[in-house]
Coordinates of C-alpha atoms in Angstrom, one line a residue:
A1 CA 29.9 10.4 3.0
L2 CA 31.2 7.9 5.6
A3 CA 29.2 5.6 4.1
G4 CA 30.1 5.7 0.6
S5 CA 33.5 5.4 1.8
T6 CA 33.3 2.3 3.6
L7 CA 31.1 0.8 0.7
A8 CA 33.7 1.7 -1.6
A9 CA 36.2 -0.2 -0.1
Y10 CA 34.1 -3.3 0.6
A11 CA 33.3 -3.0 -3.5
V12 CA 36.5 -1.9 -5.1
P13 CA 38.5 -5.5 -4.3
S14 CA 34.7 -7.3 -3.9
S15 CA 33.7 -5.5 -7.8
I16 CA 37.2 -7.2 -9.4
A17 CA 36.4 -10.5 -7.8
H18 CA 33.0 -10.8 -9.5
A19 CA 34.1 -9.3 -13.1
Q20 CA 36.6 -12.3 -12.6
L21 CA 34.1 -14.8 -11.0
A22 CA 32.0 -13.5 -14.6
G23 CA 35.1 -14.0 -17.2
M24 CA 34.8 -10.1 -17.7
P25 CA 38.0 -8.0 -17.5
V26 CA 38.2 -7.1 -13.7
A27 CA 38.2 -3.1 -15.0
T28 CA 34.3 -3.6 -16.1
G29 CA 33.5 -4.5 -12.6
L30 CA 34.3 -1.3 -10.8
Y31 CA 31.8 0.1 -14.1
C32 CA 29.0 -1.7 -12.4
Y33 CA 29.9 -0.2 -9.2
L34 CA 30.1 3.5 -11.1
L35 CA 27.2 3.7 -13.1
A36 CA 24.7 1.7 -11.6
G37 CA 25.0 3.4 -8.2
I38 CA 24.1 6.9 -9.8
A39 CA 20.8 6.0 -11.8
Y40 CA 19.6 3.7 -8.7
A41 CA 20.2 6.9 -6.4
L42 CA 18.0 8.9 -9.2
T43 CA 15.5 6.3 -9.6
G44 CA 15.3 3.6 -6.6
S45 CA 12.1 3.8 -3.3
C46 CA 15.1 1.3 -1.1
R47 CA 17.5 4.4 1.1
Q48 CA 20.5 1.6 1.2
L49 CA 20.3 -0.8 -1.4
A50 CA 23.5 -1.3 -2.9
V51 CA 23.9 -1.8 -7.0
G52 CA 26.7 -3.9 -8.6
P53 CA 28.1 -7.2 -9.4
T54 CA 26.5 -10.6 -7.5
S55 CA 27.7 -14.2 -7.0
S56 CA 25.4 -15.7 -8.5
I57 CA 24.4 -13.2 -11.8
A58 CA 28.0 -13.7 -12.4
L59 CA 28.1 -16.8 -12.5
T60 CA 24.8 -17.7 -14.6
L61 CA 26.8 -15.2 -17.1
A62 CA 30.1 -17.5 -17.3
V63 CA 28.4 -20.8 -17.6
T64 CA 26.1 -19.5 -20.1
L65 CA 28.4 -16.6 -22.3
S66 CA 31.0 -19.4 -22.6
G67 CA 30.0 -21.0 -25.4
M68 CA 28.3 -18.9 -27.3
A69 CA 31.4 -16.4 -27.6
A70 CA 33.6 -19.5 -28.8
G71 CA 36.7 -17.9 -27.2
D72 CA 36.5 -14.5 -28.4
P73 CA 36.9 -13.0 -24.7
T74 CA 36.0 -9.2 -27.0
R75 CA 32.4 -11.3 -28.2
Y76 CA 32.5 -12.5 -24.7
A77 CA 32.6 -8.8 -23.1
E78 CA 29.8 -7.3 -26.1
L79 CA 27.6 -10.6 -25.4
A80 CA 27.4 -9.9 -21.6
T81 CA 27.3 -6.0 -22.3
A82 CA 24.6 -7.0 -24.6
T83 CA 22.9 -8.9 -21.7
A84 CA 23.0 -5.9 -19.4
L85 CA 20.8 -4.2 -21.6
F86 CA 18.3 -6.7 -22.2
V87 CA 18.0 -7.2 -18.2
G88 CA 17.6 -3.3 -17.9
L89 CA 14.9 -3.3 -20.4
T90 CA 13.1 -6.0 -19.4
A91 CA 12.8 -4.3 -15.7
L92 CA 11.5 -1.0 -17.7
F93 CA 9.3 -2.7 -19.5
A94 CA 7.6 -4.4 -16.5
W95 CA 7.8 -0.9 -14.4
A96 CA 5.9 0.1 -17.4
M97 CA 3.4 -2.4 -17.2
R98 CA 3.1 -2.1 -13.7
W99 CA 4.4 -5.8 -12.3
G100 CA 6.2 -4.9 -9.3
G101 CA 3.2 -6.9 -7.3
I102 CA 3.0 -10.0 -9.6
V103 CA 6.6 -10.0 -11.2
H104 CA 7.9 -12.7 -8.6
F105 CA 8.0 -15.7 -10.8
I106 CA 10.3 -17.2 -8.1
S107 CA 9.3 -18.2 -5.5
E108 CA 11.0 -17.5 -1.5
T109 CA 11.5 -21.6 -1.5
V110 CA 13.2 -21.9 -4.7
L111 CA 15.4 -18.9 -4.0
T112 CA 16.3 -20.5 -1.0
G113 CA 17.0 -23.4 -3.1
F114 CA 18.8 -21.4 -5.5
K115 CA 20.9 -20.0 -3.4
I116 CA 21.9 -22.9 -1.7
G117 CA 22.6 -24.7 -5.2
A118 CA 24.7 -21.8 -6.9
G119 CA 26.6 -21.2 -3.2
T120 CA 28.0 -24.9 -4.1
V121 CA 28.6 -24.0 -7.7
I122 CA 30.7 -20.7 -7.4
A123 CA 31.9 -22.2 -4.2
I124 CA 33.8 -24.8 -6.3
S125 CA 33.9 -22.8 -9.5
Q126 CA 36.7 -21.1 -6.9
I127 CA 38.7 -24.0 -5.7
P128 CA 41.1 -24.0 -8.8
L129 CA 42.4 -20.6 -8.3
L130 CA 42.8 -21.1 -4.6
L131 CA 44.6 -23.9 -5.3
G132 CA 46.8 -22.4 -7.9
F133 CA 45.6 -22.9 -11.1
A134 CA 43.5 -22.1 -14.1
G135 CA 39.9 -22.5 -13.4
Q136 CA 37.2 -23.3 -16.6
H137 CA 33.2 -22.5 -16.6
G138 CA 31.7 -25.3 -17.1
D139 CA 29.2 -27.8 -15.2
L140 CA 29.8 -29.0 -11.7
V141 CA 31.2 -32.7 -13.3
A142 CA 33.7 -30.7 -15.7
T143 CA 34.9 -28.3 -13.1
F144 CA 35.6 -31.6 -10.7
V145 CA 37.0 -33.6 -13.9
H146 CA 38.8 -30.2 -14.3
I147 CA 40.1 -30.2 -10.7
G148 CA 41.1 -33.6 -10.7
R149 CA 43.1 -33.7 -13.0
N150 CA 44.5 -30.4 -12.2
L151 CA 45.5 -31.1 -8.5
P152 CA 49.6 -32.8 -8.4
N153 CA 49.9 -29.1 -10.1
T154 CA 48.5 -27.5 -6.8
H155 CA 51.1 -24.4 -6.1
V156 CA 51.5 -23.9 -2.6
P157 CA 52.3 -20.8 -2.1
S158 CA 49.1 -20.2 -3.7
L159 CA 47.2 -22.3 -1.5
V160 CA 48.6 -20.5 1.8
L161 CA 48.0 -16.5 0.5
G162 CA 44.3 -18.2 -0.6
V163 CA 43.4 -19.6 2.7
T164 CA 45.0 -17.4 5.0
A165 CA 43.0 -14.3 3.0
L166 CA 40.2 -16.5 3.7
V167 CA 40.8 -16.9 7.5
L168 CA 41.6 -13.1 7.7
L169 CA 38.1 -12.1 6.2
Q170 CA 36.1 -14.7 8.4
V171 CA 37.7 -13.4 11.6
G172 CA 37.4 -9.8 10.3
H173 CA 33.9 -10.3 9.8
W174 CA 33.4 -11.7 13.2
W175 CA 35.4 -10.4 15.7
K176 CA 34.6 -6.1 13.8
P177 CA 31.3 -6.6 11.5
R178 CA 31.6 -2.7 10.9
W179 CA 35.4 -2.3 9.7
P180 CA 36.5 -2.4 5.8
V181 CA 37.2 -5.7 6.3
P182 CA 37.5 -6.7 2.6
L183 CA 39.4 -3.4 2.1
I184 CA 42.3 -3.9 4.6
V185 CA 43.2 -8.0 3.7
V186 CA 43.8 -6.7 -0.1
A187 CA 45.4 -3.9 1.2
L188 CA 48.1 -7.0 3.6
S189 CA 48.0 -8.9 0.3
L190 CA 49.6 -5.9 -1.7
L191 CA 51.9 -4.8 0.6
L192 CA 53.0 -8.5 0.7
M193 CA 53.4 -8.9 -3.4
E194 CA 56.3 -5.8 -2.7
V195 CA 58.2 -7.4 -1.0
P196 CA 61.5 -8.4 -2.4
G197 CA 61.9 -11.5 -3.3
I198 CA 58.3 -12.0 -3.3
D199 CA 58.5 -13.1 -7.2
R200 CA 60.0 -16.6 -7.0
F201 CA 56.7 -17.5 -5.8
T202 CA 55.0 -17.0 -9.5
I203 CA 52.3 -16.3 -7.8
A204 CA 49.3 -15.0 -9.9
T205 CA 47.9 -11.7 -10.7
V206 CA 45.1 -9.8 -11.9
G207 CA 47.4 -7.4 -14.2
A208 CA 47.3 -4.7 -15.3
I209 CA 43.8 -2.8 -15.3
P210 CA 42.7 0.1 -17.4
A211 CA 42.6 3.5 -16.2
G212 CA 40.0 5.8 -17.1
L213 CA 36.2 5.7 -17.3
P214 CA 34.5 3.8 -19.8
L215 CA 33.3 6.3 -22.5
P216 CA 29.3 5.3 -23.6
A217 CA 28.9 3.4 -26.4
L218 CA 26.5 0.3 -27.0
P219 CA 26.7 -3.1 -27.6
H220 CA 27.3 -4.8 -30.6
M221 CA 25.2 -7.8 -31.2
H222 CA 24.2 -10.1 -34.2
W223 CA 20.6 -11.3 -34.4
A224 CA 21.7 -14.2 -34.5
E225 CA 22.3 -14.3 -31.0
L226 CA 19.2 -12.7 -30.1
G227 CA 17.3 -15.9 -29.7
E228 CA 20.0 -17.2 -26.8
L229 CA 20.6 -13.8 -25.3
L230 CA 16.5 -13.6 -24.3
P231 CA 17.0 -16.3 -22.0
L232 CA 19.7 -15.2 -20.0
S233 CA 18.0 -12.0 -20.1
L234 CA 15.3 -13.0 -18.6
A235 CA 16.7 -15.2 -16.3
C236 CA 19.2 -12.8 -15.0
F237 CA 16.4 -10.1 -14.5
L238 CA 14.3 -12.2 -12.3
L239 CA 17.5 -13.1 -10.5
A240 CA 17.9 -10.1 -10.2
Y241 CA 15.1 -8.1 -9.0
N242 CA 13.9 -11.5 -6.3
E243 CA 17.2 -10.0 -5.2
G244 CA 17.1 -6.6 -5.0
I245 CA 13.8 -6.9 -3.8
A246 CA 14.5 -9.3 -0.7
A247 CA 17.2 -7.1 0.3
A248 CA 15.3 -3.7 -0.3
R249 CA 12.2 -5.0 2.0
L250 CA 14.8 -6.8 4.5
L251 CA 16.6 -2.9 5.0
A252 CA 13.2 -0.8 4.9
L253 CA 11.9 -3.2 7.3
R254 CA 14.7 -2.6 9.8
H255 CA 14.1 1.5 9.6
E256 CA 10.3 1.4 9.3
Y257 CA 9.7 2.9 5.8
A258 CA 8.1 1.3 2.8
V259 CA 9.8 0.7 -0.4
D260 CA 8.1 0.9 -4.0
P261 CA 8.3 -2.3 -5.6
N262 CA 7.4 -0.8 -9.3
R263 CA 9.7 2.1 -8.8
E264 CA 12.8 -0.7 -7.9
L265 CA 12.0 -2.5 -11.5
L266 CA 12.8 1.4 -12.5
G267 CA 15.6 1.6 -10.5
L268 CA 16.5 -2.0 -11.8
G269 CA 16.5 -0.9 -15.5
A270 CA 17.8 2.2 -14.7
A271 CA 20.6 0.9 -13.5
N272 CA 21.4 -2.1 -16.1
V273 CA 21.1 0.1 -19.3
A274 CA 23.6 2.8 -17.8
I275 CA 25.8 -0.1 -17.2
A276 CA 25.5 -1.3 -20.6
F277 CA 26.2 1.7 -22.4
G278 CA 29.3 1.5 -19.5
H279 CA 30.9 -2.1 -20.7
G280 CA 29.5 -3.0 -17.8
F281 CA 27.6 -6.5 -17.0
P282 CA 24.1 -6.9 -15.5
S283 CA 23.8 -6.3 -11.5
A284 CA 21.1 -6.3 -8.8
G285 CA 21.0 -4.8 -5.4
G286 CA 23.0 -7.5 -3.6
L287 CA 22.3 -8.3 0.4
S288 CA 25.7 -8.6 1.6
Q289 CA 27.0 -5.4 0.2
S290 CA 23.4 -3.7 1.2
L291 CA 24.3 -4.7 5.0
V292 CA 28.2 -2.6 4.6
N293 CA 26.6 0.2 3.5
D294 CA 23.8 0.2 6.1
E295 CA 25.9 -1.0 8.3
A296 CA 27.9 2.3 8.5
R297 CA 24.9 4.1 8.6
A298 CA 23.9 4.9 5.4
R299 CA 20.2 7.2 5.2
T300 CA 20.2 8.1 2.0
P301 CA 21.3 7.1 -1.3
V302 CA 23.6 9.2 -1.7
S303 CA 26.2 6.7 0.0
I304 CA 25.9 5.2 -3.6
V305 CA 26.7 7.7 -5.2
V306 CA 30.0 9.0 -2.9
C307 CA 30.4 5.1 -3.4
S308 CA 30.6 5.9 -7.0
A309 CA 32.6 8.7 -7.0
W310 CA 35.3 6.6 -5.4
M311 CA 35.0 3.7 -8.0
A312 CA 35.9 7.3 -10.5
I313 CA 38.7 8.4 -8.3
V314 CA 39.9 4.3 -8.4
L315 CA 39.4 4.2 -12.4
V316 CA 41.1 7.3 -13.0
F317 CA 43.8 7.5 -10.3
L318 CA 44.5 4.1 -8.5
T319 CA 44.2 1.0 -10.7
G320 CA 48.2 1.2 -10.7
L321 CA 47.7 -0.3 -6.9
F322 CA 45.6 -3.1 -8.3
D323 CA 48.0 -5.0 -10.9
V324 CA 49.6 -7.1 -7.8
L325 CA 46.5 -7.8 -6.8
P326 CA 46.3 -12.2 -5.9
Q327 CA 44.6 -14.5 -7.9
P328 CA 43.9 -16.5 -4.8
L329 CA 42.6 -13.3 -2.8
L330 CA 40.4 -12.4 -5.9
A331 CA 39.3 -16.6 -5.2
A332 CA 38.8 -16.1 -1.1
L333 CA 37.0 -13.0 -1.5
V334 CA 34.4 -14.6 -3.9
L335 CA 33.8 -17.2 -1.2
A336 CA 34.0 -15.1 1.7
S337 CA 30.6 -13.4 0.1
V338 CA 28.8 -16.4 -1.1
Q339 CA 28.7 -18.0 2.8
S340 CA 25.5 -15.9 2.7
M341 CA 24.1 -17.2 0.2
F342 CA 23.8 -21.0 2.2
K343 CA 20.5 -20.8 4.3
I344 CA 20.2 -23.8 6.1
D345 CA 18.1 -23.2 8.7
E346 CA 15.7 -22.4 5.9
L347 CA 15.8 -25.4 4.9
R348 CA 15.4 -26.7 8.6
Q349 CA 12.1 -24.7 8.9
L350 CA 11.0 -25.7 5.4
R351 CA 11.1 -29.2 6.2
R352 CA 9.6 -28.5 9.6
V353 CA 6.8 -26.1 8.4
S354 CA 6.0 -27.7 5.0
K355 CA 7.2 -30.9 3.1
A356 CA 5.8 -29.9 -0.1
E357 CA 7.8 -26.5 0.1
F358 CA 10.9 -28.9 1.1
V359 CA 10.7 -30.9 -1.5
I360 CA 10.5 -28.0 -4.1
A361 CA 13.9 -26.3 -2.3
M362 CA 15.8 -29.7 -3.1
V363 CA 14.4 -30.1 -6.3
T364 CA 15.9 -26.9 -6.9
I365 CA 19.2 -26.9 -5.3
L366 CA 19.6 -30.5 -7.1
A367 CA 18.4 -28.8 -10.6
V368 CA 21.1 -26.0 -10.1
L369 CA 24.2 -28.3 -8.9
G370 CA 22.6 -30.9 -12.4
V371 CA 21.5 -28.9 -15.1
G372 CA 24.1 -25.7 -13.6
I373 CA 22.3 -22.3 -13.1
L374 CA 20.1 -21.4 -16.0
K375 CA 18.7 -24.4 -16.4
G376 CA 18.6 -25.5 -13.3
V377 CA 16.4 -22.2 -11.9
L378 CA 14.1 -23.3 -14.9
V379 CA 13.5 -26.6 -13.9
A380 CA 12.7 -25.2 -10.3
C381 CA 10.2 -22.9 -11.7
V382 CA 8.3 -25.4 -14.1
F383 CA 8.6 -28.1 -10.8
S384 CA 7.1 -25.5 -8.5
L385 CA 4.1 -24.2 -10.4
A386 CA 3.1 -28.1 -11.5
M387 CA 3.5 -28.6 -7.6
L388 CA 0.5 -25.2 -7.6
I389 CA -1.3 -26.2 -10.0
R390 CA -1.7 -29.6 -8.3
R391 CA -2.7 -28.1 -5.4
L392 CA -5.0 -26.3 -7.1
A393 CA -6.3 -28.9 -9.1
L394 CA -7.8 -30.9 -6.3
P395 CA -9.5 -28.0 -4.0
E396 CA -10.4 -29.5 -0.1
C397 CA -14.0 -29.7 -0.3
V398 CA -15.9 -29.7 3.0
L399 CA -19.2 -30.4 4.2
M400 CA -20.3 -28.0 6.4
G401 CA -22.8 -27.3 9.8
R402 CA -24.6 -25.1 11.9
I403 CA -23.1 -24.4 15.0
P404 CA -25.9 -24.8 18.0
G405 CA -28.0 -21.8 18.8
T406 CA -25.9 -19.6 16.1
D407 CA -26.0 -18.5 12.7
H408 CA -23.0 -19.8 11.4
F409 CA -21.7 -23.1 9.8
A410 CA -18.2 -24.7 10.5
S411 CA -16.3 -27.5 8.9
L412 CA -17.7 -31.0 10.3
V413 CA -14.3 -32.9 10.4
R414 CA -12.8 -29.4 12.4
H415 CA -16.2 -28.7 14.5
P416 CA -17.7 -32.1 16.2
T417 CA -20.7 -29.8 17.6
A418 CA -21.5 -28.4 13.8
Q419 CA -25.2 -30.4 13.4
V420 CA -26.4 -31.6 9.7
V421 CA -29.9 -29.5 8.6
P422 CA -31.9 -32.2 7.2
G423 CA -32.9 -32.0 3.7
I424 CA -30.0 -29.7 2.8
V425 CA -26.5 -30.2 2.0
V426 CA -23.8 -27.3 3.3
F427 CA -20.4 -27.6 1.3
R428 CA -17.2 -25.3 0.6
P429 CA -14.6 -25.4 -1.7
N430 CA -11.4 -24.2 -0.2
A431 CA -9.9 -22.4 -3.3
A432 CA -11.0 -20.7 -6.6
L433 CA -12.5 -22.5 -9.1
L434 CA -10.8 -22.4 -12.4
Y435 CA -10.8 -25.0 -15.3
F436 CA -8.1 -27.6 -14.1
N437 CA -9.7 -28.2 -10.8
V438 CA -13.7 -28.0 -12.6
D439 CA -13.8 -31.7 -13.6
N440 CA -12.4 -32.3 -9.6
V441 CA -15.1 -30.5 -8.0
R442 CA -17.9 -31.3 -10.4
E443 CA -17.2 -34.9 -9.2
H444 CA -17.8 -33.7 -5.5
M445 CA -21.5 -31.5 -6.4
L446 CA -22.2 -35.3 -8.5
Q447 CA -21.5 -37.5 -4.9
L448 CA -22.8 -35.7 -2.9
L449 CA -26.1 -35.1 -4.3
T450 CA -25.9 -39.3 -5.0
R451 CA -25.1 -40.4 -1.7
A452 CA -27.4 -37.9 0.3
E453 CA -30.0 -39.2 2.5
P454 CA -33.9 -38.0 0.8
P455 CA -35.5 -35.6 1.2
L456 CA -32.7 -33.9 -0.4
R457 CA -33.7 -30.1 -0.6
K458 CA -31.0 -27.8 -1.6
I459 CA -27.4 -27.5 -2.3
I460 CA -25.7 -24.6 -0.7
M461 CA -22.1 -23.8 -2.5
D462 CA -20.2 -21.8 0.2
L463 CA -18.3 -19.7 -2.1
S464 CA -16.2 -17.3 1.4
F465 CA -13.4 -18.8 0.2
T466 CA -14.3 -18.5 -3.7
T467 CA -12.5 -15.6 -4.5
E468 CA -12.5 -16.3 -8.7
L469 CA -14.9 -17.9 -11.4
D470 CA -14.1 -19.2 -15.4
L471 CA -16.7 -19.7 -18.0
S472 CA -15.9 -23.4 -17.6
T473 CA -16.6 -23.3 -13.9
I474 CA -19.9 -21.1 -14.4
R475 CA -20.8 -23.4 -17.3
M476 CA -20.4 -26.5 -14.9
L477 CA -22.4 -25.4 -12.0
I478 CA -25.5 -24.1 -14.3
D479 CA -25.4 -27.3 -15.6
F480 CA -25.5 -29.2 -12.2
A481 CA -28.1 -26.6 -11.2
R482 CA -30.4 -28.2 -14.4
R483 CA -29.6 -32.0 -13.5
A484 CA -30.0 -31.4 -9.7
Q485 CA -33.2 -29.1 -10.6
E486 CA -34.8 -32.1 -12.4
D487 CA -34.4 -34.2 -9.0
G488 CA -36.6 -32.0 -7.2
V489 CA -33.0 -30.4 -5.6
A490 CA -32.2 -26.4 -5.6
V491 CA -29.0 -25.4 -6.1
L492 CA -27.9 -21.9 -4.2
L493 CA -24.6 -20.4 -3.5
A494 CA -23.3 -18.7 -0.4
D495 CA -21.5 -15.9 0.0
A496 CA -20.4 -15.0 -3.1
H497 CA -18.1 -11.9 -4.1
Y498 CA -19.5 -9.4 -6.4
R499 CA -17.0 -10.3 -8.7
V500 CA -18.6 -14.2 -8.9
R501 CA -22.2 -13.1 -9.0
A502 CA -21.5 -10.5 -11.9
L503 CA -20.0 -12.6 -14.2
L504 CA -23.2 -15.3 -12.9
A505 CA -25.5 -12.3 -13.7
R506 CA -23.4 -11.6 -17.6
E507 CA -24.4 -15.7 -18.0
K508 CA -27.6 -15.0 -18.3
N509 CA -28.7 -18.4 -15.8
G510 CA -31.7 -17.0 -14.8
R511 CA -32.3 -17.9 -11.1
L512 CA -30.8 -21.5 -11.7
L513 CA -28.3 -20.6 -8.6
G514 CA -30.3 -17.8 -6.7
D515 CA -30.9 -14.2 -6.6
M516 CA -27.3 -12.8 -7.6
A517 CA -28.4 -9.2 -6.8
R518 CA -26.9 -9.3 -3.4
A519 CA -24.7 -11.4 -1.7
Y520 CA -26.6 -14.0 1.0
S521 CA -25.3 -15.8 3.9
I522 CA -25.3 -19.5 4.4
A523 CA -28.3 -18.9 7.6
E524 CA -30.6 -17.1 5.3
L525 CA -30.4 -19.8 2.4
V526 CA -30.9 -23.0 4.9
D527 CA -33.8 -21.1 6.8
G528 CA -35.4 -19.7 3.2
L529 CA -35.6 -16.1 3.8
Q530 CA -34.9 -15.2 0.0
Y531 CA -37.5 -15.6 -2.3
D532 CA -38.9 -18.6 -3.5
V533 CA -38.1 -20.4 -6.6
P534 CA -40.5 -22.8 -7.7
L535 CA -38.8 -26.3 -8.7
P536 CA -40.3 -28.7 -11.9
H537 CA -41.8 -32.0 -10.3
D538 CA -39.7 -34.8 -10.0
A539 CA -41.4 -37.6 -11.3
G540 CA -38.1 -40.0 -10.6
N541 CA -39.9 -40.2 -6.7
G542 CA -43.1 -38.7 -7.3
R543 CA -42.3 -35.8 -4.4
A544 CA -43.2 -32.3 -5.1
A545 CA -40.6 -29.8 -5.2
A546 CA -40.2 -27.9 -2.3
S547 CA -40.6 -23.7 -1.9
L548 CA -37.3 -22.2 -0.9

């Protein structure tokens, strides 16, 4: 109960701020916490995860839906609620298909770059409210132009209030991290707005918040809008699931229990479907609110149910308290919450550990800043997949030799003591062999066949690192083995996994690539400890085929 009350103290002002960031009526932020908490508590697997509006999804909605709604706030709200419904249905479909383990389409590297880029966009989008004039939803360039044009109109009282609130939030979080600092700052701001004579400073406020609980209803949408809503919903789903599962795993690791990725899909789906019935917008398990819940000593999902109960109390009885909530304060709350998105240390680590992943993160940042959050994420995903395919398309193929006095074989480059076996070439591809890298592997094998010093008797391919083959690769191996056999050379497969041997057996290649009944080690094939395979007479060089 205490943890849920502490979470509610954080969630009330932050949900109002995120609703404003999303371009939604401020009450809808409270609706999200009200309904998502109950739905997730019944279906999710993490004990401390708090589901509610997040900055990245809110801004993704604002940038994407502003053009579709054509300035109609009612239509805008309907589209946002429809997006929540599609996010929920997508998550439920993924749960039914048990895709919890493979749904991580956005890699951690892309997510790191996305958070930094999105955090920058979100922070800049709040500058107009901090300066006391209306903001606008658009790309980064349009926002900068808008700020530049209106900079002479800066409202100094609003700026002073916003900066002071931001400083108090920062100092409070550093000094008393377990206190409900956002609620304290909100309370101080509300007291300030009640001071006699404060009206003359004309600081913009939230305005009237409708009291009462939302009546269940499905959003209205037109089929023509489906083509634009589905990509937005998929992007929001990917962002929500990645953010939620990352926070859930962190909390589970901290408290030494396991989370179920499939149940997290169910929890995300149930939460967003419930939100859609309650006129909210897409939400996720955010790290910041979950850490507030955890640091308040939450140990079961009862805490988020208590938070939902507080949201109901606020909506029914206390909305009048927040009518005079200053707009600059909401900007300060958003700015304080996005600081955790700037993972500069992770960028430094990527640069130190993996230059390729650092490049992916930087491309993600530039894409988000250049073309917007939704398109930026898609560009980054395509780029990271292209980098992955490029790496898999050029697999490392290492020549191997025998460690003296043992049956172990190792890379000749990494183990200088390894010795080449006369008349035998042993090599290992360090990747799965699939259609997009089969040509490179074939070229490598042909070079082995033409460059090897005679008399060459065997080419042994170590498949211990290759867990997957496809039909293109199998046919390439069979064709190569036939060509090598004409030259009196046997092609044999060592340490082939069961699935690989089963595929080769179904292709009915006879014993062209060796015995597929079991996996033979390299030493067994080198020493001829498997059955004999007769090789045809080599008419080209006049030597007889060697017995294996």
